[in-house]
């Protein structure tokens, strides 16, 4: 902004034009910045009053003065002190939104710095949004995963409203509130999980369709079976994938259990066949049929030669025939 524009601006805010004309450029620039700062502060106060926010504490003026001084010192030197600048801007965001913060920072900047300072403030704003969302995530750390996802999405969708995020953090951080809200989230989840399990997907669809969650379950399914390609699995909804995984896990566990039982009854039947105890053979055979498929039992017996013992062979045929009738 050149000398003429500064004089024109200041003259519209009550300063005598004649006096302004006689002032050196350095004094004009200083007066312009001071006036701009006062106008911005008046605007901020009016906004806060209009939004029915809490009355600004008396020391808030000192707070913003301190941050403005830090901004000024950070950008007035030949090489901008970015760490100090970013810290000061972040603290400004604790009280003001993006547009307000830009105005405050620009009030300390030279004309040639306007574009750079605007960009820096916008970048700092995005980082500050993430800081607020990280705080919220921390406050939700004891929520069930599904509820936490829903909450973070809710607040993430409102990232542009940092006043809302700040107020939410203050509310969630109030004494006992974090514990109380965590219990509410857990209670809601438990009710759905225990009493309406078929509604889990409907209530938490976005959580279950989340790419990371979906990829995790696809990896688990592919470790259980080679029957599906990754592309085929990705095309399925999480609810279907979850059912597939459950069935595959049940099959795996059943197969593992059957292998253990086959090993167990191979030894038991082998022992009674070797002892030629017909009664023990009959009891063990029936016991095996109660926990194993008939084909598995027949396969076990085929490992032993019972044809040389007609009584055992007859008992085997009778018991197997009776088992088929009852099943």
mmCIF file of C-alpha atoms in Angstrom:
data_model
loop_
_atom_site.group_PDB
_atom_site.id
_atom_site.type_symbol
_atom_site.label_atom_id
_atom_site.label_comp_id
_atom_site.label_asym_id
_atom_site.label_seq_id
_atom_site.Cartn_x
_atom_site.Cartn_y
_atom_site.Cartn_z
ATOM 1 C CA UNK A 1 0.000 0.000 0.000
ATOM 2 C CA UNK A 2 1.501 3.359 -1.027
ATOM 3 C CA UNK A 3 1.575 6.637 0.913
ATOM 4 C CA UNK A 4 -1.513 8.094 -0.774
ATOM 5 C CA UNK A 5 -3.620 5.002 -0.014
ATOM 6 C CA UNK A 6 -2.515 4.957 3.629
ATOM 7 C CA UNK A 7 -3.409 8.641 4.068
ATOM 8 C CA UNK A 8 -6.775 8.058 2.398
ATOM 9 C CA UNK A 9 -7.523 5.110 4.698
ATOM 10 C CA UNK A 10 -6.489 6.931 7.871
ATOM 11 C CA UNK A 11 -8.385 10.094 6.942
ATOM 12 C CA UNK A 12 -11.575 8.013 6.819
ATOM 13 C CA UNK A 13 -11.003 7.024 10.417
ATOM 14 C CA UNK A 14 -10.874 10.475 11.954
ATOM 15 C CA UNK A 15 -7.281 11.562 11.402
ATOM 16 C CA UNK A 16 -6.814 15.094 9.966
ATOM 17 C CA UNK A 17 -5.592 14.848 6.405
ATOM 18 C CA UNK A 18 -3.279 17.851 6.806
ATOM 19 C CA UNK A 19 -1.503 16.234 9.736
ATOM 20 C CA UNK A 20 -1.183 12.956 7.846
ATOM 21 C CA UNK A 21 0.329 14.708 4.846
ATOM 22 C CA UNK A 22 3.083 16.113 7.048
ATOM 23 C CA UNK A 23 4.013 12.768 8.626
ATOM 24 C CA UNK A 24 6.978 10.701 7.369
ATOM 25 C CA UNK A 25 6.181 7.342 5.770
ATOM 26 C CA UNK A 26 7.519 5.331 8.719
ATOM 27 C CA UNK A 27 5.154 7.095 11.127
ATOM 28 C CA UNK A 28 2.256 6.701 8.709
ATOM 29 C CA UNK A 29 2.899 2.963 8.410
ATOM 30 C CA UNK A 30 3.097 2.587 12.180
ATOM 31 C CA UNK A 31 -0.133 4.535 12.695
ATOM 32 C CA UNK A 32 -1.875 2.528 9.981
ATOM 33 C CA UNK A 33 -0.912 -0.785 11.579
ATOM 34 C CA UNK A 34 -2.020 0.405 15.001
ATOM 35 C CA UNK A 35 -5.339 1.628 13.616
ATOM 36 C CA UNK A 36 -5.861 -1.600 11.692
ATOM 37 C CA UNK A 37 -5.191 -3.617 14.804
ATOM 38 C CA UNK A 38 -7.683 -1.578 16.840
ATOM 39 C CA UNK A 39 -10.338 -1.965 14.158
ATOM 40 C CA UNK A 40 -9.754 -5.696 14.002
ATOM 41 C CA UNK A 41 -10.017 -6.013 17.765
ATOM 42 C CA UNK A 42 -13.262 -4.018 17.733
ATOM 43 C CA UNK A 43 -14.571 -6.313 15.020
ATOM 44 C CA UNK A 44 -13.596 -9.439 16.938
ATOM 45 C CA UNK A 45 -15.253 -8.189 20.087
ATOM 46 C CA UNK A 46 -18.418 -7.329 18.186
ATOM 47 C CA UNK A 47 -18.484 -10.774 16.591
ATOM 48 C CA UNK A 48 -18.072 -12.502 19.891
ATOM 49 C CA UNK A 49 -20.808 -10.431 21.495
ATOM 50 C CA UNK A 50 -23.099 -11.121 18.547
ATOM 51 C CA UNK A 51 -22.498 -14.857 18.833
ATOM 52 C CA UNK A 52 -23.339 -14.654 22.547
ATOM 53 C CA UNK A 53 -20.012 -16.087 23.494
ATOM 54 C CA UNK A 54 -18.588 -15.541 26.919
ATOM 55 C CA UNK A 55 -17.541 -11.996 27.712
ATOM 56 C CA UNK A 56 -13.930 -11.534 26.694
ATOM 57 C CA UNK A 57 -11.777 -11.532 29.791
ATOM 58 C CA UNK A 58 -9.921 -8.356 30.550
ATOM 59 C CA UNK A 59 -6.595 -10.019 29.907
ATOM 60 C CA UNK A 60 -7.546 -11.211 26.418
ATOM 61 C CA UNK A 61 -6.312 -7.942 25.006
ATOM 62 C CA UNK A 62 -2.971 -8.675 26.611
ATOM 63 C CA UNK A 63 -3.130 -12.212 25.207
ATOM 64 C CA UNK A 64 -3.573 -11.077 21.614
ATOM 65 C CA UNK A 65 -1.090 -8.222 22.055
ATOM 66 C CA UNK A 66 1.516 -10.746 23.112
ATOM 67 C CA UNK A 67 0.852 -12.966 20.106
ATOM 68 C CA UNK A 68 0.820 -10.007 17.725
ATOM 69 C CA UNK A 69 4.161 -8.909 19.094
ATOM 70 C CA UNK A 70 5.557 -12.385 18.485
ATOM 71 C CA UNK A 71 4.175 -12.382 14.943
ATOM 72 C CA UNK A 72 5.701 -8.980 14.284
ATOM 73 C CA UNK A 73 9.131 -9.982 15.561
ATOM 74 C CA UNK A 74 8.994 -13.281 13.659
ATOM 75 C CA UNK A 75 8.298 -11.645 10.289
ATOM 76 C CA UNK A 76 10.059 -8.299 10.614
ATOM 77 C CA UNK A 77 13.547 -9.768 10.430
ATOM 78 C CA UNK A 78 15.289 -10.564 7.157
ATOM 79 C CA UNK A 79 14.603 -14.294 7.436
ATOM 80 C CA UNK A 80 11.202 -15.177 8.861
ATOM 81 C CA UNK A 81 11.392 -17.113 12.121
ATOM 82 C CA UNK A 82 8.894 -19.800 11.155
ATOM 83 C CA UNK A 83 8.815 -21.768 14.448
ATOM 84 C CA UNK A 84 7.908 -18.666 16.452
ATOM 85 C CA UNK A 85 5.467 -17.537 13.765
ATOM 86 C CA UNK A 86 3.629 -20.866 13.619
ATOM 87 C CA UNK A 87 3.443 -21.107 17.409
ATOM 88 C CA UNK A 88 1.982 -17.612 17.648
ATOM 89 C CA UNK A 89 -0.544 -18.272 14.877
ATOM 90 C CA UNK A 90 -1.588 -21.519 16.539
ATOM 91 C CA UNK A 91 -2.260 -19.653 19.771
ATOM 92 C CA UNK A 92 -4.267 -17.069 17.838
ATOM 93 C CA UNK A 93 -6.455 -19.903 16.574
ATOM 94 C CA UNK A 94 -7.278 -20.722 20.185
ATOM 95 C CA UNK A 95 -9.409 -17.560 20.129
ATOM 96 C CA UNK A 96 -10.148 -16.732 16.500
ATOM 97 C CA UNK A 97 -11.159 -18.408 13.247
ATOM 98 C CA UNK A 98 -9.250 -18.439 9.963
ATOM 99 C CA UNK A 99 -10.385 -15.123 8.481
ATOM 100 C CA UNK A 100 -9.916 -13.342 11.779
ATOM 101 C CA UNK A 101 -6.449 -14.822 12.216
ATOM 102 C CA UNK A 102 -5.431 -13.803 8.693
ATOM 103 C CA UNK A 103 -6.495 -10.224 9.395
ATOM 104 C CA UNK A 104 -4.535 -10.192 12.627
ATOM 105 C CA UNK A 105 -1.377 -11.589 11.042
ATOM 106 C CA UNK A 106 -1.617 -9.254 8.051
ATOM 107 C CA UNK A 107 -1.900 -6.290 10.384
ATOM 108 C CA UNK A 108 1.728 -6.983 11.305
ATOM 109 C CA UNK A 109 2.972 -7.725 7.792
ATOM 110 C CA UNK A 110 4.413 -5.520 5.093
ATOM 111 C CA UNK A 111 2.691 -5.264 1.719
ATOM 112 C CA UNK A 112 5.090 -7.660 0.048
ATOM 113 C CA UNK A 113 4.447 -10.252 2.756
ATOM 114 C CA UNK A 114 0.656 -10.305 2.412
ATOM 115 C CA UNK A 115 0.459 -13.284 0.068
ATOM 116 C CA UNK A 116 3.070 -15.308 1.945
ATOM 117 C CA UNK A 117 1.539 -14.593 5.357
ATOM 118 C CA UNK A 118 -1.933 -15.476 4.084
ATOM 119 C CA UNK A 119 -0.663 -18.824 2.807
ATOM 120 C CA UNK A 120 1.258 -19.518 6.014
ATOM 121 C CA UNK A 121 -1.807 -18.755 8.128
ATOM 122 C CA UNK A 122 -3.954 -21.046 5.982
ATOM 123 C CA UNK A 123 -1.424 -23.874 6.318
ATOM 124 C CA UNK A 124 -1.245 -23.316 10.066
ATOM 125 C CA UNK A 125 -5.038 -23.400 10.186
ATOM 126 C CA UNK A 126 -5.151 -26.837 8.554
ATOM 127 C CA UNK A 127 -2.568 -28.080 11.027
ATOM 128 C CA UNK A 128 -4.551 -26.588 13.905
ATOM 129 C CA UNK A 129 -7.704 -28.368 12.730
ATOM 130 C CA UNK A 130 -5.813 -31.651 12.948
ATOM 131 C CA UNK A 131 -4.615 -30.741 16.440
ATOM 132 C CA UNK A 132 -8.221 -30.223 17.548
ATOM 133 C CA UNK A 133 -9.345 -33.475 15.932
ATOM 134 C CA UNK A 134 -6.443 -35.292 17.602
ATOM 135 C CA UNK A 135 -7.594 -33.919 20.956
ATOM 136 C CA UNK A 136 -11.102 -35.194 20.278
ATOM 137 C CA UNK A 137 -9.746 -38.595 19.268
ATOM 138 C CA UNK A 138 -7.822 -38.733 22.537
ATOM 139 C CA UNK A 139 -10.996 -37.888 24.460
ATOM 140 C CA UNK A 140 -12.766 -40.754 22.659
ATOM 141 C CA UNK A 141 -10.007 -43.289 23.292
ATOM 142 C CA UNK A 142 -12.170 -45.440 25.579
ATOM 143 C CA UNK A 143 -15.121 -45.626 23.174
ATOM 144 C CA UNK A 144 -15.778 -48.892 21.321
ATOM 145 C CA UNK A 145 -14.005 -48.770 17.949
ATOM 146 C CA UNK A 146 -17.278 -48.449 16.043
ATOM 147 C CA UNK A 147 -18.504 -45.575 18.198
ATOM 148 C CA UNK A 148 -15.118 -43.854 18.077
ATOM 149 C CA UNK A 149 -15.147 -44.005 14.281
ATOM 150 C CA UNK A 150 -18.634 -42.479 14.177
ATOM 151 C CA UNK A 151 -17.624 -39.677 16.536
ATOM 152 C CA UNK A 152 -14.430 -38.841 14.660
ATOM 153 C CA UNK A 153 -16.303 -38.761 11.368
ATOM 154 C CA UNK A 154 -18.927 -36.475 12.906
ATOM 155 C CA UNK A 155 -16.306 -34.009 14.107
ATOM 156 C CA UNK A 156 -14.136 -34.452 11.021
ATOM 157 C CA UNK A 157 -17.046 -33.376 8.836
ATOM 158 C CA UNK A 158 -17.189 -30.165 10.902
ATOM 159 C CA UNK A 159 -13.488 -29.402 10.825
ATOM 160 C CA UNK A 160 -14.110 -25.971 9.293
ATOM 161 C CA UNK A 161 -16.034 -24.847 12.368
ATOM 162 C CA UNK A 162 -13.189 -24.620 14.853
ATOM 163 C CA UNK A 163 -15.402 -22.781 17.343
ATOM 164 C CA UNK A 164 -17.607 -25.863 17.429
ATOM 165 C CA UNK A 165 -14.569 -28.132 17.785
ATOM 166 C CA UNK A 166 -13.139 -26.031 20.607
ATOM 167 C CA UNK A 167 -16.467 -25.941 22.439
ATOM 168 C CA UNK A 168 -16.871 -29.698 21.991
ATOM 169 C CA UNK A 169 -13.409 -30.303 23.425
ATOM 170 C CA UNK A 170 -14.189 -28.048 26.384
ATOM 171 C CA UNK A 171 -17.430 -29.922 27.016
ATOM 172 C CA UNK A 172 -15.849 -33.353 26.643
ATOM 173 C CA UNK A 173 -12.953 -32.331 28.893
ATOM 174 C CA UNK A 174 -15.167 -31.034 31.692
ATOM 175 C CA UNK A 175 -14.846 -32.910 35.015
ATOM 176 C CA UNK A 176 -16.236 -36.459 34.727
ATOM 177 C CA UNK A 177 -17.567 -35.792 31.224
ATOM 178 C CA UNK A 178 -15.035 -37.959 29.420
ATOM 179 C CA UNK A 179 -15.880 -40.935 31.616
ATOM 180 C CA UNK A 180 -19.617 -40.251 31.380
ATOM 181 C CA UNK A 181 -19.600 -39.934 27.585
ATOM 182 C CA UNK A 182 -17.430 -43.043 27.254
ATOM 183 C CA UNK A 183 -19.947 -45.009 29.312
ATOM 184 C CA UNK A 184 -22.808 -43.742 27.155
ATOM 185 C CA UNK A 185 -20.982 -44.776 23.973
ATOM 186 C CA UNK A 186 -20.202 -48.200 25.436
ATOM 187 C CA UNK A 187 -23.780 -48.660 26.610
ATOM 188 C CA UNK A 188 -25.147 -47.826 23.165
ATOM 189 C CA UNK A 189 -22.728 -50.242 21.519
ATOM 190 C CA UNK A 190 -23.489 -53.032 24.002
ATOM 191 C CA UNK A 191 -27.247 -52.659 23.532
ATOM 192 C CA UNK A 192 -26.951 -52.942 19.754
ATOM 193 C CA UNK A 193 -24.399 -55.750 19.965
ATOM 194 C CA UNK A 194 -26.292 -57.811 22.557
ATOM 195 C CA UNK A 195 -29.919 -57.189 21.637
ATOM 196 C CA UNK A 196 -29.832 -56.181 17.977
ATOM 197 C CA UNK A 197 -26.773 -57.941 16.526
ATOM 198 C CA UNK A 198 -28.340 -58.010 13.066
ATOM 199 C CA UNK A 199 -28.393 -54.206 13.166
ATOM 200 C CA UNK A 200 -24.662 -53.806 13.812
ATOM 201 C CA UNK A 201 -23.862 -53.322 10.141
ATOM 202 C CA UNK A 202 -26.756 -50.927 9.635
ATOM 203 C CA UNK A 203 -25.719 -48.789 12.605
ATOM 204 C CA UNK A 204 -22.002 -48.797 11.858
ATOM 205 C CA UNK A 205 -21.953 -49.251 8.088
ATOM 206 C CA UNK A 206 -19.363 -46.556 7.438
ATOM 207 C CA UNK A 207 -17.049 -48.074 10.028
ATOM 208 C CA UNK A 208 -17.328 -51.529 8.507
ATOM 209 C CA UNK A 209 -17.019 -50.264 4.945
ATOM 210 C CA UNK A 210 -13.934 -48.306 5.916
ATOM 211 C CA UNK A 211 -11.145 -49.227 3.503
ATOM 212 C CA UNK A 212 -8.663 -50.155 6.212
ATOM 213 C CA UNK A 213 -11.134 -52.360 8.071
ATOM 214 C CA UNK A 214 -12.209 -54.009 4.846
ATOM 215 C CA UNK A 215 -8.625 -54.699 3.811
ATOM 216 C CA UNK A 216 -7.929 -56.271 7.201
ATOM 217 C CA UNK A 217 -10.774 -58.754 6.907
ATOM 218 C CA UNK A 218 -9.879 -59.510 3.271
ATOM 219 C CA UNK A 219 -6.349 -60.380 4.392
ATOM 220 C CA UNK A 220 -7.738 -62.718 7.036
ATOM 221 C CA UNK A 221 -10.082 -64.412 4.557
ATOM 222 C CA UNK A 222 -7.278 -64.924 2.048
ATOM 223 C CA UNK A 223 -5.165 -66.530 4.757
ATOM 224 C CA UNK A 224 -8.014 -68.986 5.369
ATOM 225 C CA UNK A 225 -8.846 -69.887 1.762
ATOM 226 C CA UNK A 226 -7.474 -69.483 -1.745
ATOM 227 C CA UNK A 227 -10.942 -69.762 -3.284
ATOM 228 C CA UNK A 228 -11.369 -66.005 -3.857
ATOM 229 C CA UNK A 229 -9.328 -63.312 -5.553
ATOM 230 C CA UNK A 230 -8.684 -60.033 -3.780
ATOM 231 C CA UNK A 231 -10.705 -58.155 -6.399
ATOM 232 C CA UNK A 232 -13.693 -60.443 -5.878
ATOM 233 C CA UNK A 233 -13.544 -59.919 -2.124
ATOM 234 C CA UNK A 234 -13.199 -56.131 -2.390
ATOM 235 C CA UNK A 235 -16.424 -56.051 -4.396
ATOM 236 C CA UNK A 236 -18.345 -57.589 -1.485
ATOM 237 C CA UNK A 237 -19.835 -55.623 1.397
ATOM 238 C CA UNK A 238 -18.231 -55.887 4.799
ATOM 239 C CA UNK A 239 -21.288 -57.656 6.181
ATOM 240 C CA UNK A 240 -20.851 -60.448 3.608
ATOM 241 C CA UNK A 241 -17.105 -60.606 4.241
ATOM 242 C CA UNK A 242 -17.713 -60.859 7.967
ATOM 243 C CA UNK A 243 -20.075 -63.792 7.464
ATOM 244 C CA UNK A 244 -17.586 -65.478 5.135
ATOM 245 C CA UNK A 245 -14.803 -65.102 7.667
ATOM 246 C CA UNK A 246 -16.970 -66.490 10.447
ATOM 247 C CA UNK A 247 -17.876 -69.570 8.377
ATOM 248 C CA UNK A 248 -14.265 -70.115 7.314
ATOM 249 C CA UNK A 249 -13.013 -69.826 10.882
ATOM 250 C CA UNK A 250 -15.669 -72.272 12.053
ATOM 251 C CA UNK A 251 -14.652 -74.692 9.287
ATOM 252 C CA UNK A 252 -10.995 -74.330 10.195
ATOM 253 C CA UNK A 253 -11.666 -74.903 13.879
ATOM 254 C CA UNK A 254 -13.912 -77.856 13.105
ATOM 255 C CA UNK A 255 -11.271 -79.373 10.851
ATOM 256 C CA UNK A 256 -8.640 -78.898 13.534
ATOM 257 C CA UNK A 257 -10.905 -80.513 16.108
ATOM 258 C CA UNK A 258 -11.703 -83.408 13.768
ATOM 259 C CA UNK A 259 -8.029 -84.055 13.137
ATOM 260 C CA UNK A 260 -7.416 -84.191 16.872
ATOM 261 C CA UNK A 261 -10.369 -86.572 17.350
ATOM 262 C CA UNK A 262 -9.244 -88.801 14.476
ATOM 263 C CA UNK A 263 -5.816 -89.037 16.039
ATOM 264 C CA UNK A 264 -7.352 -89.761 19.443
ATOM 265 C CA UNK A 265 -9.716 -92.495 18.217
ATOM 266 C CA UNK A 266 -7.135 -94.046 15.922
ATOM 267 C CA UNK A 267 -5.138 -94.796 19.048
ATOM 268 C CA UNK A 268 -8.163 -95.890 21.110
ATOM 269 C CA UNK A 269 -9.562 -98.214 18.443
ATOM 270 C CA UNK A 270 -6.098 -99.546 17.665
ATOM 271 C CA UNK A 271 -5.625 -100.461 21.312
ATOM 272 C CA UNK A 272 -8.958 -102.306 21.645
ATOM 273 C CA UNK A 273 -8.488 -104.100 18.309
ATOM 274 C CA UNK A 274 -5.081 -105.221 19.476
ATOM 275 C CA UNK A 275 -6.561 -106.426 22.776
ATOM 276 C CA UNK A 276 -9.399 -108.218 20.901
ATOM 277 C CA UNK A 277 -11.851 -106.981 23.549
ATOM 278 C CA UNK A 278 -15.165 -107.127 21.649
ATOM 279 C CA UNK A 279 -17.135 -105.140 24.260
ATOM 280 C CA UNK A 280 -14.504 -102.395 24.518
ATOM 281 C CA UNK A 281 -14.330 -102.322 20.719
ATOM 282 C CA UNK A 282 -18.107 -101.831 20.433
ATOM 283 C CA UNK A 283 -18.173 -99.074 23.056
ATOM 284 C CA UNK A 284 -15.202 -97.228 21.561
ATOM 285 C CA UNK A 285 -16.638 -97.527 18.049
ATOM 286 C CA UNK A 286 -19.987 -96.054 19.146
ATOM 287 C CA UNK A 287 -18.157 -93.310 21.011
ATOM 288 C CA UNK A 288 -16.171 -92.465 17.889
ATOM 289 C CA UNK A 289 -19.346 -92.328 15.776
ATOM 290 C CA UNK A 290 -20.885 -89.866 18.241
ATOM 291 C CA UNK A 291 -18.198 -87.271 17.540
ATOM 292 C CA UNK A 292 -16.899 -88.152 14.077
ATOM 293 C CA UNK A 293 -18.371 -88.575 10.646
ATOM 294 C CA UNK A 294 -19.012 -92.198 9.614
ATOM 295 C CA UNK A 295 -16.521 -91.897 6.762
ATOM 296 C CA UNK A 296 -13.786 -90.804 9.150
ATOM 297 C CA UNK A 297 -14.502 -93.755 11.445
ATOM 298 C CA UNK A 298 -14.497 -96.179 8.497
ATOM 299 C CA UNK A 299 -11.189 -94.692 7.372
ATOM 300 C CA UNK A 300 -9.718 -95.245 10.843
ATOM 301 C CA UNK A 301 -10.835 -98.890 10.900
ATOM 302 C CA UNK A 302 -9.418 -99.445 7.401
ATOM 303 C CA UNK A 303 -5.975 -98.853 8.886
ATOM 304 C CA UNK A 304 -6.368 -102.064 10.883
ATOM 305 C CA UNK A 305 -6.959 -105.638 9.730
ATOM 306 C CA UNK A 306 -10.103 -106.801 11.555
ATOM 307 C CA UNK A 307 -10.999 -109.381 8.909
ATOM 308 C CA UNK A 308 -8.975 -111.938 10.858
ATOM 309 C CA UNK A 309 -11.336 -111.452 13.813
ATOM 310 C CA UNK A 310 -14.869 -112.349 12.631
ATOM 311 C CA UNK A 311 -16.492 -111.167 15.863
ATOM 312 C CA UNK A 312 -14.940 -107.676 15.643
ATOM 313 C CA UNK A 313 -15.809 -107.508 11.942
ATOM 314 C CA UNK A 314 -19.409 -108.482 12.645
ATOM 315 C CA UNK A 315 -19.725 -105.958 15.467
ATOM 316 C CA UNK A 316 -18.257 -103.265 13.206
ATOM 317 C CA UNK A 317 -20.756 -103.982 10.395
ATOM 318 C CA UNK A 318 -23.750 -104.097 12.765
ATOM 319 C CA UNK A 319 -22.830 -100.875 14.576
ATOM 320 C CA UNK A 320 -22.163 -99.025 11.320
ATOM 321 C CA UNK A 321 -25.492 -100.227 9.880
ATOM 322 C CA UNK A 322 -27.387 -99.180 13.006
ATOM 323 C CA UNK A 323 -25.667 -95.796 12.935
ATOM 324 C CA UNK A 324 -26.821 -95.194 9.341
ATOM 325 C CA UNK A 325 -30.387 -96.071 10.304
ATOM 326 C CA UNK A 326 -30.486 -93.658 13.223
ATOM 327 C CA UNK A 327 -28.922 -90.868 11.188
#
